[in-house]
XYZ file of C-alpha atoms in Angstrom:
551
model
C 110.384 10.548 247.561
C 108.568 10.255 250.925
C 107.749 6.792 251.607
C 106.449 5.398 255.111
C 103.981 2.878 256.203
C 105.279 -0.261 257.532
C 107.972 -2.607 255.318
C 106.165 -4.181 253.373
C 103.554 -1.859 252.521
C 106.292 0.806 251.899
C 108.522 -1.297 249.330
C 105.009 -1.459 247.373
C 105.748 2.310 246.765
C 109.482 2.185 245.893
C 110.349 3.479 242.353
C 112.530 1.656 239.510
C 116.052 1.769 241.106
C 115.039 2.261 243.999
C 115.449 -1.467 245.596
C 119.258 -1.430 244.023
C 119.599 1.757 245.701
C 118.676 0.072 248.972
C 121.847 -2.372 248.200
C 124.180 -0.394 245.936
C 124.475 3.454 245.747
C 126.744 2.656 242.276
C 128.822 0.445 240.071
C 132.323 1.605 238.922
C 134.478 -0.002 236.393
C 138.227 1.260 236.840
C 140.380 0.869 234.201
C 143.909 1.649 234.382
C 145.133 3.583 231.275
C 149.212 4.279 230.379
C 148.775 7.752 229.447
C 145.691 8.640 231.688
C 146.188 6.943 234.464
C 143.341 5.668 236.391
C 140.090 6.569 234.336
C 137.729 7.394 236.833
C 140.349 10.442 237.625
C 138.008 13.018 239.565
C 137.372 10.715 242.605
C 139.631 9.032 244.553
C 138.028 5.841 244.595
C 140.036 5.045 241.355
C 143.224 5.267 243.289
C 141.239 3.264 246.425
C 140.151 0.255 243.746
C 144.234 -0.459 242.848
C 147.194 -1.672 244.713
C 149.814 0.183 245.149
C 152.818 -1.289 242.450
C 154.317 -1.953 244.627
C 152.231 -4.928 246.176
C 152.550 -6.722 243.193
C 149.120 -8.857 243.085
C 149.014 -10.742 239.925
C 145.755 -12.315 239.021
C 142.334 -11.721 241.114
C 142.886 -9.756 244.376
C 139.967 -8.354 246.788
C 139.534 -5.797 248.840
C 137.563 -3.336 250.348
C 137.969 0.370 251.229
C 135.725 3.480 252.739
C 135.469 6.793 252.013
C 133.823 9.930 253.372
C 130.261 10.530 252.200
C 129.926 14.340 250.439
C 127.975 16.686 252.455
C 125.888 17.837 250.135
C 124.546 14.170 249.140
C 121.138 13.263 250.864
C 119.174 10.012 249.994
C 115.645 10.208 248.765
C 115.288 6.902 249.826
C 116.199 8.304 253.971
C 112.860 8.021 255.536
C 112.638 4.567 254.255
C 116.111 3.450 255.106
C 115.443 4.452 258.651
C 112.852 2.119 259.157
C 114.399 -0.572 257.539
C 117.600 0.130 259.386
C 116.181 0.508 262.832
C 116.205 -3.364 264.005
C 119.190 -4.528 262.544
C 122.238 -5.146 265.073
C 125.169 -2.350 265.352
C 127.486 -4.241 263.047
C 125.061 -4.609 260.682
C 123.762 -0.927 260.194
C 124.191 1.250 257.169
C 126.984 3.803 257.764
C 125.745 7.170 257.830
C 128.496 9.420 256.700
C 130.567 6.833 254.556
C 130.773 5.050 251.563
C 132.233 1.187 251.268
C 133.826 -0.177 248.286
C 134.550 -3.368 247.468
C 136.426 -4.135 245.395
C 137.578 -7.126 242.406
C 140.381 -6.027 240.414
C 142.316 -8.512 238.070
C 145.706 -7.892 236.759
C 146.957 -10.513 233.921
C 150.122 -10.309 231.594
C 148.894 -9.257 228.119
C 151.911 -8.685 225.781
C 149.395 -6.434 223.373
C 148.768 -3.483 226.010
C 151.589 -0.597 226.055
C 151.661 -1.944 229.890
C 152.172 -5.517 229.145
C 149.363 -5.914 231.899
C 145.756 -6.367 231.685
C 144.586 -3.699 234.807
C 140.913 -3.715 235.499
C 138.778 -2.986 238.919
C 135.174 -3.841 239.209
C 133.814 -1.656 242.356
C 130.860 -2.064 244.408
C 129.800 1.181 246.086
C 127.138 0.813 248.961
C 126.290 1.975 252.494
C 126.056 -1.621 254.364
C 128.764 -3.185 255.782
C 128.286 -6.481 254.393
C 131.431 -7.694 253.994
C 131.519 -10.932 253.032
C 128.425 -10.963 251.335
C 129.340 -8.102 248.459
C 132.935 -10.318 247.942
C 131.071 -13.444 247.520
C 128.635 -11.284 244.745
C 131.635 -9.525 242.989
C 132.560 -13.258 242.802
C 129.611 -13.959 240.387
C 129.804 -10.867 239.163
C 133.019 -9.674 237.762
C 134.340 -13.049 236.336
C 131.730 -12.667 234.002
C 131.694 -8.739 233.366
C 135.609 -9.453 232.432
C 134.460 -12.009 229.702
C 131.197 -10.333 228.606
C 131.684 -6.370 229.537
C 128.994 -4.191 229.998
C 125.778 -5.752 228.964
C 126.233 -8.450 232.080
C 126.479 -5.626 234.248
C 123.172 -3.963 232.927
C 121.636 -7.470 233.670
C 122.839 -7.687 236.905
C 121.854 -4.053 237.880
C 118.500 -5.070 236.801
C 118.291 -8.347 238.886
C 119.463 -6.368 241.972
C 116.828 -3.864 241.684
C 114.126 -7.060 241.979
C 115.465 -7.939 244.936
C 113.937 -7.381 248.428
C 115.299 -4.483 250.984
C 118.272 -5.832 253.020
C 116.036 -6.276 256.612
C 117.730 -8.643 259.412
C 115.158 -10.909 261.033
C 113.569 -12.254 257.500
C 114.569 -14.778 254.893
C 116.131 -12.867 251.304
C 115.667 -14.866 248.484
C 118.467 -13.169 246.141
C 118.645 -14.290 242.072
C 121.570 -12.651 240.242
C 122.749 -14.080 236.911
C 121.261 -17.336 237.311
C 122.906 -17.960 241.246
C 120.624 -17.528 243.857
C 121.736 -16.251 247.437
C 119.774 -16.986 250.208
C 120.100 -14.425 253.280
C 118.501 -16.005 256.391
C 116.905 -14.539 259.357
C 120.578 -14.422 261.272
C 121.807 -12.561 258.128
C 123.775 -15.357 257.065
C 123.806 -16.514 253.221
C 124.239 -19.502 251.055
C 124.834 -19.251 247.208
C 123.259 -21.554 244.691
C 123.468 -22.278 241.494
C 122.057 -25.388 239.340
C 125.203 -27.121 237.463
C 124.394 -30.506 235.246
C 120.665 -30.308 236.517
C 121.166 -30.358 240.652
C 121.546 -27.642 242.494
C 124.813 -26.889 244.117
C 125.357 -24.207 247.035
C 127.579 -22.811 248.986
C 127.001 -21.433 252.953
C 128.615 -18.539 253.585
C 129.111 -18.501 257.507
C 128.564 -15.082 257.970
C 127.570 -11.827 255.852
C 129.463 -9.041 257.614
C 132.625 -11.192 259.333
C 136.137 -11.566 258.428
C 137.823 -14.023 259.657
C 139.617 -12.949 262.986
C 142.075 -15.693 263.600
C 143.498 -16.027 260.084
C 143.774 -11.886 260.305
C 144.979 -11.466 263.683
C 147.589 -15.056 263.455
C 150.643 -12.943 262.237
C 150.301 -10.702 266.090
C 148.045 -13.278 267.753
C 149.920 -13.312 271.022
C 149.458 -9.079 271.457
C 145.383 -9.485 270.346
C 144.395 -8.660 274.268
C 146.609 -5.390 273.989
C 144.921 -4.710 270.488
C 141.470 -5.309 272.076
C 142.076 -2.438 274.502
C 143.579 0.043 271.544
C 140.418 -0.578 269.257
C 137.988 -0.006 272.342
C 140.122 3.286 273.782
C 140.114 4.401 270.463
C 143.642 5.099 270.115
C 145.203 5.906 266.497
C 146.129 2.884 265.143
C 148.315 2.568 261.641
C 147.995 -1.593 259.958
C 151.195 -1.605 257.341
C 150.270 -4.899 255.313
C 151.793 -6.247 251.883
C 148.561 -6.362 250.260
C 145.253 -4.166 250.355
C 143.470 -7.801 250.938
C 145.283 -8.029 254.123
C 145.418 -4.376 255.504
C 141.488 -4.464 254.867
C 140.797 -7.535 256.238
C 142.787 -6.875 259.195
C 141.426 -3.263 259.912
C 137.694 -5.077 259.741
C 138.847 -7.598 262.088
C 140.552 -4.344 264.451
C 137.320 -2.816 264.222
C 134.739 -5.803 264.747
C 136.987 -7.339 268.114
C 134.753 -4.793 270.379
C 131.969 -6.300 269.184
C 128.465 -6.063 270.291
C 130.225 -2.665 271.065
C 129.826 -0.286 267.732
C 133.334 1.396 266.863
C 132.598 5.101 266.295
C 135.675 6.581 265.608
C 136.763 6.550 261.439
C 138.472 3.734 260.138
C 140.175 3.140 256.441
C 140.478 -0.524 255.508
C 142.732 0.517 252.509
C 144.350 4.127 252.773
C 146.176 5.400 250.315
C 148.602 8.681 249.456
C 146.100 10.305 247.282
C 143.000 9.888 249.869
C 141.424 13.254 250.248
C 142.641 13.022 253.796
C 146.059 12.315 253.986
C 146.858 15.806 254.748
C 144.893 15.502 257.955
C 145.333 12.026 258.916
C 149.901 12.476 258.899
C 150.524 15.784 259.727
C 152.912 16.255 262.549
C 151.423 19.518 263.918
C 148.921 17.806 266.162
C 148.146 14.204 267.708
C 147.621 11.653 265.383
C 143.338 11.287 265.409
C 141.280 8.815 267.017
C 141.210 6.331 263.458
C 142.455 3.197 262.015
C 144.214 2.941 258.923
C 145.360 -0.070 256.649
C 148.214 0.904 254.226
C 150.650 -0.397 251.723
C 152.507 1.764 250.383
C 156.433 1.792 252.129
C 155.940 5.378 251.996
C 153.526 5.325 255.247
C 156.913 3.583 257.071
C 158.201 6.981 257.289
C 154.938 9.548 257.367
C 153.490 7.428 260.013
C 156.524 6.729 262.356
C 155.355 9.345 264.738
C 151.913 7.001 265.236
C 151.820 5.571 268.800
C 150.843 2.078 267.896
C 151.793 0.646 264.395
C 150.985 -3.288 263.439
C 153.261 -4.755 261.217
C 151.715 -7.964 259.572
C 153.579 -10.022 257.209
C 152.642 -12.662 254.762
C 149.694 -14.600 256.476
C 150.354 -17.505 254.893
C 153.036 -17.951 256.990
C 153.221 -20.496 259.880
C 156.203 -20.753 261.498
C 156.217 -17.239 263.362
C 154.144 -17.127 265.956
C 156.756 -18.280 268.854
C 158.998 -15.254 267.126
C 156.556 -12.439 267.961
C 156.298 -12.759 271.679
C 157.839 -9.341 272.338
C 156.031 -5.764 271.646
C 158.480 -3.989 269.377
C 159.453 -0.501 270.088
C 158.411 1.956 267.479
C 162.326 3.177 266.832
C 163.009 0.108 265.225
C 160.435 0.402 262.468
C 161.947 2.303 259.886
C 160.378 0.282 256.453
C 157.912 -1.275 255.946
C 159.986 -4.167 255.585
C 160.181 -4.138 259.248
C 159.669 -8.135 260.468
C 155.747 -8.590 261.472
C 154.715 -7.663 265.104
C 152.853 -4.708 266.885
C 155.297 -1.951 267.413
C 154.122 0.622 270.607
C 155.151 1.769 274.100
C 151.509 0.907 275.241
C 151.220 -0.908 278.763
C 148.266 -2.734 278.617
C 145.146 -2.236 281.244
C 144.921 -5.934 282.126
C 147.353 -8.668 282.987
C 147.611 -10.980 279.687
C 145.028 -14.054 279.863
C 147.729 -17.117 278.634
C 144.584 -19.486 278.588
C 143.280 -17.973 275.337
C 146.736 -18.229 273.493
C 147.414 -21.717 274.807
C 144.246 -22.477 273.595
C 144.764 -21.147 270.499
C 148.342 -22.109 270.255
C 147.270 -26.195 270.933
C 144.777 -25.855 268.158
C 147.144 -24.798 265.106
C 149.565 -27.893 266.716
C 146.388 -30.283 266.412
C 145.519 -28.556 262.881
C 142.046 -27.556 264.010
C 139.796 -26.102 261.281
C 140.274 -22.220 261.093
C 136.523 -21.905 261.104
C 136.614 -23.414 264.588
C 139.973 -20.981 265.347
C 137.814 -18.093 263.786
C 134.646 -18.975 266.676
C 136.892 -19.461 269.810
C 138.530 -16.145 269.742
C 135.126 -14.131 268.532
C 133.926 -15.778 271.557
C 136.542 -14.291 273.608
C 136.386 -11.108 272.412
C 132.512 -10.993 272.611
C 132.927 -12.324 276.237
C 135.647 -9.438 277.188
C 133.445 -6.946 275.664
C 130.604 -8.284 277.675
C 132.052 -7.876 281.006
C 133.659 -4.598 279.918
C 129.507 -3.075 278.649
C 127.856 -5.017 281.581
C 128.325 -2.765 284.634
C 127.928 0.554 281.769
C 124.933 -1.017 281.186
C 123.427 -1.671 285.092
C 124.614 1.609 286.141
C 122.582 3.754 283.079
C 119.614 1.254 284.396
C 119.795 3.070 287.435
C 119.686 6.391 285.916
C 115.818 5.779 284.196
C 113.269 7.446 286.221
C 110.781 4.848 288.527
C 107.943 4.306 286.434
C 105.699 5.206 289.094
C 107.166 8.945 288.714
C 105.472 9.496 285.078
C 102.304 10.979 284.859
C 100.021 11.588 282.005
C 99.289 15.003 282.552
C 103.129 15.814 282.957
C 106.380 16.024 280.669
C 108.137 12.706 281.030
C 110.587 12.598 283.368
C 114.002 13.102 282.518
C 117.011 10.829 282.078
C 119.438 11.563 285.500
C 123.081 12.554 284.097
C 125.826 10.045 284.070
C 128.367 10.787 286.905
C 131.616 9.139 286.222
C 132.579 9.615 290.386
C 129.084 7.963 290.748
C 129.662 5.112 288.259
C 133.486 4.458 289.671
C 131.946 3.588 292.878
C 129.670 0.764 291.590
C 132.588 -1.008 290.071
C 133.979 -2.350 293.900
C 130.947 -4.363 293.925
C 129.599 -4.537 290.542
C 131.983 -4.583 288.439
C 133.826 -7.018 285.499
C 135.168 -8.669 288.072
C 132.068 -10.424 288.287
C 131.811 -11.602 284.874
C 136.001 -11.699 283.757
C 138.470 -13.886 285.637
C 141.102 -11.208 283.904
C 142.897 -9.081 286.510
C 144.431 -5.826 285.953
C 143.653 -2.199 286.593
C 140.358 -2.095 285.326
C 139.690 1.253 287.041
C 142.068 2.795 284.916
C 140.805 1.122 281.357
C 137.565 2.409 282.419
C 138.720 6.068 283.109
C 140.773 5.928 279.908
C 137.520 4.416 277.911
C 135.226 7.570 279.323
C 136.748 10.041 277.463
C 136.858 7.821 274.200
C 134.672 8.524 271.133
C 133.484 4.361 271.815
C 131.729 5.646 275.064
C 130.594 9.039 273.833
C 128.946 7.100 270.633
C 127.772 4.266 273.012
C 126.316 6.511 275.353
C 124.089 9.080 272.897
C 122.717 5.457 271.397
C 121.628 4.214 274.715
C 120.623 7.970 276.410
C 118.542 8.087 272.989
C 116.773 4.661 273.060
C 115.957 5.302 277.007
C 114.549 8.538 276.448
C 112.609 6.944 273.546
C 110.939 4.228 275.955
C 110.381 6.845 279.057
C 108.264 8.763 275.635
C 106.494 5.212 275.338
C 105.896 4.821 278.896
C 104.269 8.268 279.074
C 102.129 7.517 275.624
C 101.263 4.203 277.471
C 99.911 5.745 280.784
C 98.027 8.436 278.743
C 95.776 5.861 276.817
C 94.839 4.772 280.448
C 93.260 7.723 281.161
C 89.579 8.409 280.519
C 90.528 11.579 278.126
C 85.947 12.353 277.409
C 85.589 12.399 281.216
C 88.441 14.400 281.404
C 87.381 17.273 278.781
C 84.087 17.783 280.314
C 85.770 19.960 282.693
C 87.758 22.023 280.239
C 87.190 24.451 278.238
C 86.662 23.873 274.104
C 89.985 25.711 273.533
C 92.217 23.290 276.056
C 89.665 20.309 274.258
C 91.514 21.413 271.005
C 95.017 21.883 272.479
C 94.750 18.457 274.149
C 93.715 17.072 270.275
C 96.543 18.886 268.788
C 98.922 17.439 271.312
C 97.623 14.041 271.604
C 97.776 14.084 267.206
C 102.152 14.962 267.265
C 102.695 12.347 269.882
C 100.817 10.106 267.458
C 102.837 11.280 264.533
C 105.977 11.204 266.824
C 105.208 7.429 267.805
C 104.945 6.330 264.505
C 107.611 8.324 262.719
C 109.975 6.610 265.272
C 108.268 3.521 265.650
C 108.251 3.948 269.578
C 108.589 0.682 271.741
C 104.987 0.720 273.070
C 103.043 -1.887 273.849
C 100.368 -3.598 270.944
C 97.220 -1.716 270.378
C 98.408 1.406 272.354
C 98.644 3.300 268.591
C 95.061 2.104 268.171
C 94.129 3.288 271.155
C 95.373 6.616 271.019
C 93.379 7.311 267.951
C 90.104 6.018 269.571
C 91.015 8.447 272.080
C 91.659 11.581 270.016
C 88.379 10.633 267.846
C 86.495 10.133 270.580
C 87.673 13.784 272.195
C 87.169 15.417 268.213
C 83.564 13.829 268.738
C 82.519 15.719 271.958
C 83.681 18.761 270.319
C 81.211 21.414 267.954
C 80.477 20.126 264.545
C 82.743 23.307 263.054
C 85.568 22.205 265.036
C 85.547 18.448 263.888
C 85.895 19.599 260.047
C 89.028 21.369 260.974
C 90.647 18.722 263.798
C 89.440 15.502 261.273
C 91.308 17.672 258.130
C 94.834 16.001 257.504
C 97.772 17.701 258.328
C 100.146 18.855 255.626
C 103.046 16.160 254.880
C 106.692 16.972 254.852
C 107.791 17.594 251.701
């Protein structure tokens, strides 16, 4: 299915299913069977949606865990997803090669299974990194599947495929099984539900967050160190006592660099029998750029040759943070009973900023709210990103081409390359230091960060959206021109060409949706009518036919 237009027009044209495809690619139900094994046997997202024994979560546990996407798969739904994907922030884009799951599984004692355990995962399977927000709906959802099996699911599925298309900047009015979520224009939700007549809700603070300082408490006084691993890229391993905890942890790992998108792979819940544990622990090469959350004491010994390995404990714990001062060196972890701590023979970048842990350190004494915890280091992070992006960002500035330069009668100009020699020079005047009170060899992080997969991702994004708004430029300056007056003095067959040309950069504009100024689309057309006009009556019934669409 082909669908374009703009969003709302477009989800006028959407199919049955294909809204809940917009949310959820699937449903699974994993049951856990004595003789079988895991049901769902030929994927390994059975083996993803349970704990390993040995992590011994009785009752409800969640988690969530991501997969590679299979070549072969391609979504009908892709020109439509692009659109509705194209504002929304980095965090909050769909993945492109990967699958999340999240996942509710329940494990009770029933004395009438072979097991003696009720074993049962419900599993979410989508694209967006939502985080929060698919927990908070497997929530509603899998209580009640539990209790009522499959025909609440079918209910639900149907519900979800009412719903709007997940698009930041507007206000999601969300009913599913008599709860409604509201998603506001900052993508974050509230759930309500009528109970005894008045209507009670709840505010989630955030759809796509973990919490950082509940996740990052049992290392908190290394997170500066762990900031520059995440944004270098380097292979990190999270050994946790619970999938809850290595995924929430690996989230948090991965969302500390934020406004800056992580683009190397990362497994919030890896497991033995993942497709690529082969690659991701053999010995015969360097551990890849990728960070994986495990369980499973086995990992203690397959990933001891990993540079940088964080050890978290129980986080309920609150006595050990004046215990973990030290980095550990990776000898001493031999189990994964190790005691909690990040174990590596890194040397950080940048001398350690003790304001932030005092800070943090004086607000567990005075028992501020974790919420408020949670906001002071995202703010910090967001801050050391900031000064880390900001001279990145001034120096590709200086790469764009004067305006003055593009003409409409020309290519547009080129992009100039990015020199690191070039860019290393700007720093003595330009650089963090500007923005960061933080000293340290920032030369070096910077050197280090250039041959990262975070810059080489960063970098295609931001070469593609310039070269995108020198197009738009050129497309600007060419509705300027006076294209009849121009024609008179060319032939019929350069009349055509010029049509023909002026009709893909049209089609190009809109296909991308092309930062251009209002009414410049409009005008373009007037422009190519008006030159299809001045042109032989035989030659109008051929420009004015439609082209074919892609199929």
């Amino acid at each position: 299915v082909s669908v374009s237009g703009r969003l709302h027009g477009s989800e006028a044209l959407l199919l049955p299913w294909d809204r809940f495809s917009t949310w959820l690619h699937c449903i699974c139900v994993v049951g856990f069977d004595l003789e079988l094994g895991q049901a769902v046997e030929k994927t390994s997202i059975c083996y993803l949606s349970f704990p390993d024994s040995n992590s011994g979560c009785l009752g409800d546990t969640q988690f969530c865990f991501r997969f590679r996407q299979g070549s072969n798969r391609k979504s009908s739904l892709g020109c439509f997803l692009e659109t509705t994907d194209r504002d929304a922030p980095p965090c909050l884009k769909r993945e492109q090669g990967h699958y999340y799951g999240y996942v509710y599984f329940r494990q009770v004692r029933d004395k009438s299974l072979k097991r003696g355990y009720f074993q049962k995962s419900l599993v979410l399977i989508s694209k967006l990194p939502y985080v929060t927000f698919y927990h908070s709906l497997l929530k509603i959802l899998a209580p009640e599947y539990f209790e009522k099996q499959e025909p609440c699911l079918e209910a639900a599925c149907n519900d979800i495929d009412r719903w709007p298309t997940p698009q930041p900047g507007r206000i999601l009015t969300l009913p599913i099984m008599g709860v409604v979520i509201k998603v506001d224009q900052k993508m974050n939700a509230c759930v309500c539900w009528f109970q005894s007549d008045s209507l009670v809700s709840i505010v989630l603070p955030t759809i796509h967050e973990v919490d950082l300082f509940r996740c990052f408490y049992p290392v908190f006084f290394h997170i500066q160190m762990l900031w520059e691993l995440v944004l270098l890229g380097e292979a990190l391993v999270v050994m946790a006592p619970s999938p809850a905890e290595s995924s929430d942890t690996v989230l948090a790992l991965v969302s500390c660099i934020s406004p800056l998108r992580y683009c190397s792979d990362f497994r919030p819940y890896f497991t033995i029998h993942d497709s690529e544990f082969k690659e991701y622990t053999t010995r015969t090469q360097a551990p890849p750029s990728v960070i994986l959350g495990v369980t499973n004491p086995f990992f203690a010994k397959t990933l001891q040759h990993w540079p940088h390995i964080i050890r978290i404990g129980d986080m309920k714990q609150t006595g050990e943070m004046a215990k973990q001062m030290k980095v550990k060196k990776l000898k001493n972890l031999k189990t994964l009973d190790s005691k909690p701590g990040v174990y590596t023979a890194y040397k950080p970048y940048l001398n350690k900023d003790e304001d932030i842990i005092k800070q943090l350190q004086k607000g567990v004494q005075q028992k501020r709210p974790s919420a408020a915890q949670n906001a002071i280091l995202r703010r910090y992070f967001l801050e050391l990103t900031q000064s880390f992006i900001i001279p990145l960002e001034r120096y590709l500035a200086s790469l764009m081409p004067l305006q003055k330069s593009i003409s409409p009668w020309k290519s547009p100009p080129q992009l100039r390359p990015f020199i690191q020699q070039d860019f290393m020079k700007t720093l003595e005047k330009a650089g963090p230091q500007l923005t960061s009170r933080l000293k340290g060899d920032w030369i070096g992080l910077y050197r280090h960060f250039l041959k990262s997969p975070n810059f080489d991702g960063w970098f295609r994004n931001r070469r593609r959206e310039m070269t995108q708004k020198l197009e738009a430029l050129h497309l600007e300056a060419l509705c300027e021109e006076d294209l009849q007056q121009r024609i008179q003095k060319h032939t019929e067959v350069e009349a055509v060409d010029l049509v023909l040309k002026l009709k893909d950069k049209l089609s190009q504009a809109e296909k991308e949706q092309m930062p251009v100024r209002p009414g410049t689309l409009a005008k373009l057309r007037a422009h190519i009518e008006a030159v299809i006009l001045a042109l032989p009556e035989d030659l109008q019934g051929i420009l004015h036919k439609p082209s074919t669409p892609d199929l």
